[in-house]
Amino acid sequence: MLTPPGCLYVGLRFGALIGQGIAGLAAYPFVVWLARHARAWDPKHDVVYAGVAAAIILSALWFNFDAVAELAAQ
């Protein structure tokens, strides 16, 4: 279950991180709505930056896999 209470089951550290990500994803439609209302939304930039963010997150997890696994085991 990927809701903030469900994330607490994973652990406080990971639950807090996952909860922040879920909050950002939940707020995104409202941000898009406001940006479209102001005629300032550019979906191409959103897609590009989402890809860049995913690449940074995945590379950080790949480089620090041992530390992440150790924290997850606690």
PDB file of N, CA and C in Angstrom:
ATOM      1  N   MET A   1       0.837  -1.176   0.000  1.00  0.00           N
ATOM      2  CA  MET A   1       0.000   0.000   0.000  1.00  0.00           C
ATOM      3  C   MET A   1       0.883   1.240   0.000  1.00  0.00           C
ATOM      4  N   LEU A   2       0.769   2.090  -0.995  1.00  0.00           N
ATOM      5  CA  LEU A   2       1.636   3.254  -1.111  1.00  0.00           C
ATOM      6  C   LEU A   2       0.930   4.534  -0.674  1.00  0.00           C
ATOM      7  N   THR A   3       0.410   4.530   0.517  1.00  0.00           N
ATOM      8  CA  THR A   3      -0.127   5.740   1.116  1.00  0.00           C
ATOM      9  C   THR A   3       0.766   6.093   2.283  1.00  0.00           C
ATOM     10  N   PRO A   4       0.770   7.326   2.753  1.00  0.00           N
ATOM     11  CA  PRO A   4       1.658   7.664   3.873  1.00  0.00           C
ATOM     12  C   PRO A   4       1.525   6.741   5.082  1.00  0.00           C
ATOM     13  N   PRO A   5       0.313   6.347   5.529  1.00  0.00           N
ATOM     14  CA  PRO A   5       0.293   5.374   6.633  1.00  0.00           C
ATOM     15  C   PRO A   5       0.884   4.022   6.228  1.00  0.00           C
ATOM     16  N   GLY A   6       0.674   3.616   4.982  1.00  0.00           N
ATOM     17  CA  GLY A   6       1.255   2.365   4.510  1.00  0.00           C
ATOM     18  C   GLY A   6       2.760   2.448   4.396  1.00  0.00           C
ATOM     19  N   CYS A   7       3.277   3.638   4.112  1.00  0.00           N
ATOM     20  CA  CYS A   7       4.720   3.809   4.012  1.00  0.00           C
ATOM     21  C   CYS A   7       5.386   3.696   5.369  1.00  0.00           C
ATOM     22  N   LEU A   8       4.657   4.022   6.425  1.00  0.00           N
ATOM     23  CA  LEU A   8       5.232   3.873   7.756  1.00  0.00           C
ATOM     24  C   LEU A   8       5.502   2.417   8.077  1.00  0.00           C
ATOM     25  N   TYR A   9       4.796   1.508   7.419  1.00  0.00           N
ATOM     26  CA  TYR A   9       5.041   0.089   7.613  1.00  0.00           C
ATOM     27  C   TYR A   9       6.439  -0.270   7.139  1.00  0.00           C
ATOM     28  N   VAL A  10       6.914   0.398   6.095  1.00  0.00           N
ATOM     29  CA  VAL A  10       8.241   0.126   5.555  1.00  0.00           C
ATOM     30  C   VAL A  10       9.305   0.568   6.554  1.00  0.00           C
ATOM     31  N   GLY A  11       9.043   1.572   7.310  1.00  0.00           N
ATOM     32  CA  GLY A  11       9.990   2.094   8.284  1.00  0.00           C
ATOM     33  C   GLY A  11       9.900   3.600   8.300  1.00  0.00           C
ATOM     34  N   LEU A  12      10.271   4.186   9.407  1.00  0.00           N
ATOM     35  CA  LEU A  12      10.121   5.628   9.556  1.00  0.00           C
ATOM     36  C   LEU A  12      10.973   6.385   8.554  1.00  0.00           C
ATOM     37  N   ARG A  13      12.205   5.957   8.337  1.00  0.00           N
ATOM     38  CA  ARG A  13      13.080   6.678   7.411  1.00  0.00           C
ATOM     39  C   ARG A  13      12.531   6.622   5.984  1.00  0.00           C
ATOM     40  N   PHE A  14      12.237   5.426   5.522  1.00  0.00           N
ATOM     41  CA  PHE A  14      11.745   5.296   4.159  1.00  0.00           C
ATOM     42  C   PHE A  14      10.317   5.803   4.043  1.00  0.00           C
ATOM     43  N   GLY A  15       9.536   5.653   5.092  1.00  0.00           N
ATOM     44  CA  GLY A  15       8.168   6.153   5.080  1.00  0.00           C
ATOM     45  C   GLY A  15       8.135   7.661   4.920  1.00  0.00           C
ATOM     46  N   ALA A  16       9.053   8.353   5.583  1.00  0.00           N
ATOM     47  CA  ALA A  16       9.111   9.803   5.471  1.00  0.00           C
ATOM     48  C   ALA A  16       9.515  10.217   4.059  1.00  0.00           C
ATOM     49  N   LEU A  17      10.467   9.524   3.473  1.00  0.00           N
ATOM     50  CA  LEU A  17      10.898   9.859   2.107  1.00  0.00           C
ATOM     51  C   LEU A  17       9.812   9.553   1.086  1.00  0.00           C
ATOM     52  N   ILE A  18       9.205   8.403   1.206  1.00  0.00           N
ATOM     53  CA  ILE A  18       8.159   8.019   0.264  1.00  0.00           C
ATOM     54  C   ILE A  18       6.946   8.920   0.431  1.00  0.00           C
ATOM     55  N   GLY A  19       6.644   9.305   1.666  1.00  0.00           N
ATOM     56  CA  GLY A  19       5.527  10.210   1.916  1.00  0.00           C
ATOM     57  C   GLY A  19       5.717  11.557   1.257  1.00  0.00           C
ATOM     58  N   GLN A  20       6.945  12.066   1.248  1.00  0.00           N
ATOM     59  CA  GLN A  20       7.218  13.336   0.578  1.00  0.00           C
ATOM     60  C   GLN A  20       7.011  13.210  -0.933  1.00  0.00           C
ATOM     61  N   GLY A  21       7.440  12.100  -1.492  1.00  0.00           N
ATOM     62  CA  GLY A  21       7.238  11.885  -2.927  1.00  0.00           C
ATOM     63  C   GLY A  21       5.772  11.773  -3.287  1.00  0.00           C
ATOM     64  N   ILE A  22       5.008  11.072  -2.462  1.00  0.00           N
ATOM     65  CA  ILE A  22       3.579  10.920  -2.716  1.00  0.00           C
ATOM     66  C   ILE A  22       2.878  12.271  -2.600  1.00  0.00           C
ATOM     67  N   ALA A  23       3.290  13.092  -1.640  1.00  0.00           N
ATOM     68  CA  ALA A  23       2.684  14.414  -1.487  1.00  0.00           C
ATOM     69  C   ALA A  23       2.947  15.274  -2.726  1.00  0.00           C
ATOM     70  N   GLY A  24       4.161  15.190  -3.263  1.00  0.00           N
ATOM     71  CA  GLY A  24       4.467  15.939  -4.482  1.00  0.00           C
ATOM     72  C   GLY A  24       3.655  15.468  -5.674  1.00  0.00           C
ATOM     73  N   LEU A  25       3.509  14.157  -5.792  1.00  0.00           N
ATOM     74  CA  LEU A  25       2.701  13.610  -6.886  1.00  0.00           C
ATOM     75  C   LEU A  25       1.227  13.969  -6.737  1.00  0.00           C
ATOM     76  N   ALA A  26       0.751  13.990  -5.501  1.00  0.00           N
ATOM     77  CA  ALA A  26      -0.651  14.350  -5.267  1.00  0.00           C
ATOM     78  C   ALA A  26      -0.906  15.817  -5.563  1.00  0.00           C
ATOM     79  N   ALA A  27       0.079  16.685  -5.329  1.00  0.00           N
ATOM     80  CA  ALA A  27      -0.086  18.117  -5.571  1.00  0.00           C
ATOM     81  C   ALA A  27       0.108  18.482  -7.041  1.00  0.00           C
ATOM     82  N   TYR A  28       0.748  17.620  -7.815  1.00  0.00           N
ATOM     83  CA  TYR A  28       1.089  17.944  -9.204  1.00  0.00           C
ATOM     84  C   TYR A  28      -0.127  18.333 -10.063  1.00  0.00           C
ATOM     85  N   PRO A  29      -1.251  17.624 -10.007  1.00  0.00           N
ATOM     86  CA  PRO A  29      -2.395  18.050 -10.831  1.00  0.00           C
ATOM     87  C   PRO A  29      -2.873  19.465 -10.509  1.00  0.00           C
ATOM     88  N   PHE A  30      -2.796  19.864  -9.263  1.00  0.00           N
ATOM     89  CA  PHE A  30      -3.199  21.216  -8.894  1.00  0.00           C
ATOM     90  C   PHE A  30      -2.207  22.252  -9.413  1.00  0.00           C
ATOM     91  N   VAL A  31      -0.913  21.923  -9.376  1.00  0.00           N
ATOM     92  CA  VAL A  31       0.103  22.817  -9.915  1.00  0.00           C
ATOM     93  C   VAL A  31      -0.102  22.984 -11.424  1.00  0.00           C
ATOM     94  N   VAL A  32      -0.378  21.889 -12.117  1.00  0.00           N
ATOM     95  CA  VAL A  32      -0.630  21.956 -13.553  1.00  0.00           C
ATOM     96  C   VAL A  32      -1.874  22.796 -13.831  1.00  0.00           C
ATOM     97  N   TRP A  33      -2.909  22.594 -13.048  1.00  0.00           N
ATOM     98  CA  TRP A  33      -4.131  23.366 -13.239  1.00  0.00           C
ATOM     99  C   TRP A  33      -3.864  24.861 -13.081  1.00  0.00           C
ATOM    100  N   LEU A  34      -3.109  25.232 -12.036  1.00  0.00           N
ATOM    101  CA  LEU A  34      -2.786  26.643 -11.832  1.00  0.00           C
ATOM    102  C   LEU A  34      -1.905  27.183 -12.949  1.00  0.00           C
ATOM    103  N   ALA A  35      -0.933  26.384 -13.391  1.00  0.00           N
ATOM    104  CA  ALA A  35      -0.043  26.834 -14.466  1.00  0.00           C
ATOM    105  C   ALA A  35      -0.802  26.984 -15.779  1.00  0.00           C
ATOM    106  N   ARG A  36      -1.725  26.068 -16.066  1.00  0.00           N
ATOM    107  CA  ARG A  36      -2.528  26.184 -17.286  1.00  0.00           C
ATOM    108  C   ARG A  36      -3.440  27.398 -17.212  1.00  0.00           C
ATOM    109  N   HIS A  37      -3.951  27.677 -16.032  1.00  0.00           N
ATOM    110  CA  HIS A  37      -4.811  28.840 -15.850  1.00  0.00           C
ATOM    111  C   HIS A  37      -4.035  30.126 -16.161  1.00  0.00           C
ATOM    112  N   ALA A  38      -2.747  30.146 -15.814  1.00  0.00           N
ATOM    113  CA  ALA A  38      -1.900  31.309 -16.078  1.00  0.00           C
ATOM    114  C   ALA A  38      -1.203  31.223 -17.432  1.00  0.00           C
ATOM    115  N   ARG A  39      -1.528  30.174 -18.201  1.00  0.00           N
ATOM    116  CA  ARG A  39      -0.904  29.923 -19.509  1.00  0.00           C
ATOM    117  C   ARG A  39       0.619  29.846 -19.409  1.00  0.00           C
ATOM    118  N   ALA A  40       1.094  29.138 -18.392  1.00  0.00           N
ATOM    119  CA  ALA A  40       2.527  29.019 -18.155  1.00  0.00           C
ATOM    120  C   ALA A  40       2.999  27.577 -18.146  1.00  0.00           C
ATOM    121  N   TRP A  41       2.116  26.620 -18.432  1.00  0.00           N
ATOM    122  CA  TRP A  41       2.491  25.217 -18.335  1.00  0.00           C
ATOM    123  C   TRP A  41       3.128  24.754 -19.626  1.00  0.00           C
ATOM    124  N   ASP A  42       4.259  24.076 -19.510  1.00  0.00           N
ATOM    125  CA  ASP A  42       4.964  23.520 -20.658  1.00  0.00           C
ATOM    126  C   ASP A  42       5.199  22.032 -20.389  1.00  0.00           C
ATOM    127  N   PRO A  43       4.354  21.157 -20.940  1.00  0.00           N
ATOM    128  CA  PRO A  43       4.482  19.728 -20.621  1.00  0.00           C
ATOM    129  C   PRO A  43       5.794  19.121 -21.095  1.00  0.00           C
ATOM    130  N   LYS A  44       6.400  19.666 -22.146  1.00  0.00           N
ATOM    131  CA  LYS A  44       7.678  19.110 -22.617  1.00  0.00           C
ATOM    132  C   LYS A  44       8.755  19.239 -21.538  1.00  0.00           C
ATOM    133  N   HIS A  45       8.797  20.382 -20.872  1.00  0.00           N
ATOM    134  CA  HIS A  45       9.779  20.552 -19.809  1.00  0.00           C
ATOM    135  C   HIS A  45       9.479  19.634 -18.626  1.00  0.00           C
ATOM    136  N   ASP A  46       8.216  19.419 -18.323  1.00  0.00           N
ATOM    137  CA  ASP A  46       7.866  18.505 -17.241  1.00  0.00           C
ATOM    138  C   ASP A  46       8.359  17.091 -17.535  1.00  0.00           C
ATOM    139  N   VAL A  47       8.197  16.640 -18.754  1.00  0.00           N
ATOM    140  CA  VAL A  47       8.637  15.288 -19.125  1.00  0.00           C
ATOM    141  C   VAL A  47      10.157  15.184 -19.055  1.00  0.00           C
ATOM    142  N   VAL A  48      10.852  16.193 -19.583  1.00  0.00           N
ATOM    143  CA  VAL A  48      12.315  16.171 -19.581  1.00  0.00           C
ATOM    144  C   VAL A  48      12.848  16.172 -18.152  1.00  0.00           C
ATOM    145  N   TYR A  49      12.318  17.058 -17.323  1.00  0.00           N
ATOM    146  CA  TYR A  49      12.817  17.136 -15.957  1.00  0.00           C
ATOM    147  C   TYR A  49      12.413  15.928 -15.119  1.00  0.00           C
ATOM    148  N   ALA A  50      11.295  15.315 -15.413  1.00  0.00           N
ATOM    149  CA  ALA A  50      10.934  14.075 -14.724  1.00  0.00           C
ATOM    150  C   ALA A  50      11.929  12.977 -15.085  1.00  0.00           C
ATOM    151  N   GLY A  51      12.333  12.917 -16.343  1.00  0.00           N
ATOM    152  CA  GLY A  51      13.347  11.944 -16.754  1.00  0.00           C
ATOM    153  C   GLY A  51      14.692  12.202 -16.105  1.00  0.00           C
ATOM    154  N   VAL A  52      15.090  13.478 -16.032  1.00  0.00           N
ATOM    155  CA  VAL A  52      16.350  13.835 -15.379  1.00  0.00           C
ATOM    156  C   VAL A  52      16.300  13.472 -13.898  1.00  0.00           C
ATOM    157  N   ALA A  53      15.186  13.782 -13.237  1.00  0.00           N
ATOM    158  CA  ALA A  53      15.049  13.452 -11.818  1.00  0.00           C
ATOM    159  C   ALA A  53      15.101  11.946 -11.598  1.00  0.00           C
ATOM    160  N   ALA A  54      14.429  11.182 -12.461  1.00  0.00           N
ATOM    161  CA  ALA A  54      14.456   9.720 -12.338  1.00  0.00           C
ATOM    162  C   ALA A  54      15.876   9.194 -12.529  1.00  0.00           C
ATOM    163  N   ALA A  55      16.615   9.742 -13.485  1.00  0.00           N
ATOM    164  CA  ALA A  55      17.992   9.300 -13.713  1.00  0.00           C
ATOM    165  C   ALA A  55      18.884   9.615 -12.518  1.00  0.00           C
ATOM    166  N   ILE A  56      18.704  10.782 -11.921  1.00  0.00           N
ATOM    167  CA  ILE A  56      19.508  11.149 -10.750  1.00  0.00           C
ATOM    168  C   ILE A  56      19.175  10.248  -9.564  1.00  0.00           C
ATOM    169  N   ILE A  57      17.894  10.005  -9.352  1.00  0.00           N
ATOM    170  CA  ILE A  57      17.478   9.154  -8.233  1.00  0.00           C
ATOM    171  C   ILE A  57      17.994   7.737  -8.415  1.00  0.00           C
ATOM    172  N   LEU A  58      17.839   7.193  -9.615  1.00  0.00           N
ATOM    173  CA  LEU A  58      18.302   5.820  -9.860  1.00  0.00           C
ATOM    174  C   LEU A  58      19.813   5.703  -9.758  1.00  0.00           C
ATOM    175  N   SER A  59      20.547   6.700 -10.245  1.00  0.00           N
ATOM    176  CA  SER A  59      22.004   6.630 -10.129  1.00  0.00           C
ATOM    177  C   SER A  59      22.448   6.767  -8.677  1.00  0.00           C
ATOM    178  N   ALA A  60      21.767   7.612  -7.892  1.00  0.00           N
ATOM    179  CA  ALA A  60      22.109   7.736  -6.470  1.00  0.00           C
ATOM    180  C   ALA A  60      21.844   6.427  -5.743  1.00  0.00           C
ATOM    181  N   LEU A  61      20.729   5.777  -6.055  1.00  0.00           N
ATOM    182  CA  LEU A  61      20.444   4.483  -5.439  1.00  0.00           C
ATOM    183  C   LEU A  61      21.446   3.421  -5.875  1.00  0.00           C
ATOM    184  N   TRP A  62      21.855   3.465  -7.133  1.00  0.00           N
ATOM    185  CA  TRP A  62      22.812   2.473  -7.639  1.00  0.00           C
ATOM    186  C   TRP A  62      24.173   2.640  -6.973  1.00  0.00           C
ATOM    187  N   PHE A  63      24.640   3.894  -6.852  1.00  0.00           N
ATOM    188  CA  PHE A  63      25.947   4.137  -6.241  1.00  0.00           C
ATOM    189  C   PHE A  63      25.949   3.845  -4.748  1.00  0.00           C
ATOM    190  N   ASN A  64      24.805   3.997  -4.098  1.00  0.00           N
ATOM    191  CA  ASN A  64      24.733   3.834  -2.641  1.00  0.00           C
ATOM    192  C   ASN A  64      23.885   2.644  -2.238  1.00  0.00           C
ATOM    193  N   PHE A  65      23.845   1.627  -3.072  1.00  0.00           N
ATOM    194  CA  PHE A  65      22.968   0.485  -2.809  1.00  0.00           C
ATOM    195  C   PHE A  65      23.280  -0.194  -1.478  1.00  0.00           C
ATOM    196  N   ASP A  66      24.558  -0.342  -1.150  1.00  0.00           N
ATOM    197  CA  ASP A  66      24.920  -1.015   0.103  1.00  0.00           C
ATOM    198  C   ASP A  66      24.408  -0.244   1.314  1.00  0.00           C
ATOM    199  N   ALA A  67      24.553   1.072   1.290  1.00  0.00           N
ATOM    200  CA  ALA A  67      24.071   1.891   2.414  1.00  0.00           C
ATOM    201  C   ALA A  67      22.549   1.844   2.507  1.00  0.00           C
ATOM    202  N   VAL A  68      21.885   1.883   1.368  1.00  0.00           N
ATOM    203  CA  VAL A  68      20.419   1.826   1.363  1.00  0.00           C
ATOM    204  C   VAL A  68      19.939   0.480   1.884  1.00  0.00           C
ATOM    205  N   ALA A  69      20.590  -0.585   1.469  1.00  0.00           N
ATOM    206  CA  ALA A  69      20.215  -1.918   1.942  1.00  0.00           C
ATOM    207  C   ALA A  69      20.458  -2.040   3.440  1.00  0.00           C
ATOM    208  N   GLU A  70      21.534  -1.466   3.927  1.00  0.00           N
ATOM    209  CA  GLU A  70      21.826  -1.502   5.372  1.00  0.00           C
ATOM    210  C   GLU A  70      20.767  -0.728   6.163  1.00  0.00           C
ATOM    211  N   LEU A  71      20.381   0.434   5.666  1.00  0.00           N
ATOM    212  CA  LEU A  71      19.337   1.207   6.341  1.00  0.00           C
ATOM    213  C   LEU A  71      17.999   0.493   6.306  1.00  0.00           C
ATOM    214  N   ALA A  72      17.707  -0.174   5.192  1.00  0.00           N
ATOM    215  CA  ALA A  72      16.438  -0.887   5.069  1.00  0.00           C
ATOM    216  C   ALA A  72      16.376  -2.089   6.000  1.00  0.00           C
ATOM    217  N   ALA A  73      17.537  -2.650   6.324  1.00  0.00           N
ATOM    218  CA  ALA A  73      17.572  -3.825   7.188  1.00  0.00           C
ATOM    219  C   ALA A  73      17.361  -3.470   8.661  1.00  0.00           C
ATOM    220  N   GLN A  74      17.512  -2.206   9.012  1.00  0.00           N
ATOM    221  CA  GLN A  74      17.377  -1.810  10.421  1.00  0.00           C
ATOM    222  C   GLN A  74      15.954  -1.794  10.864  1.00  0.00           C
TER     223      GLN A  74
END
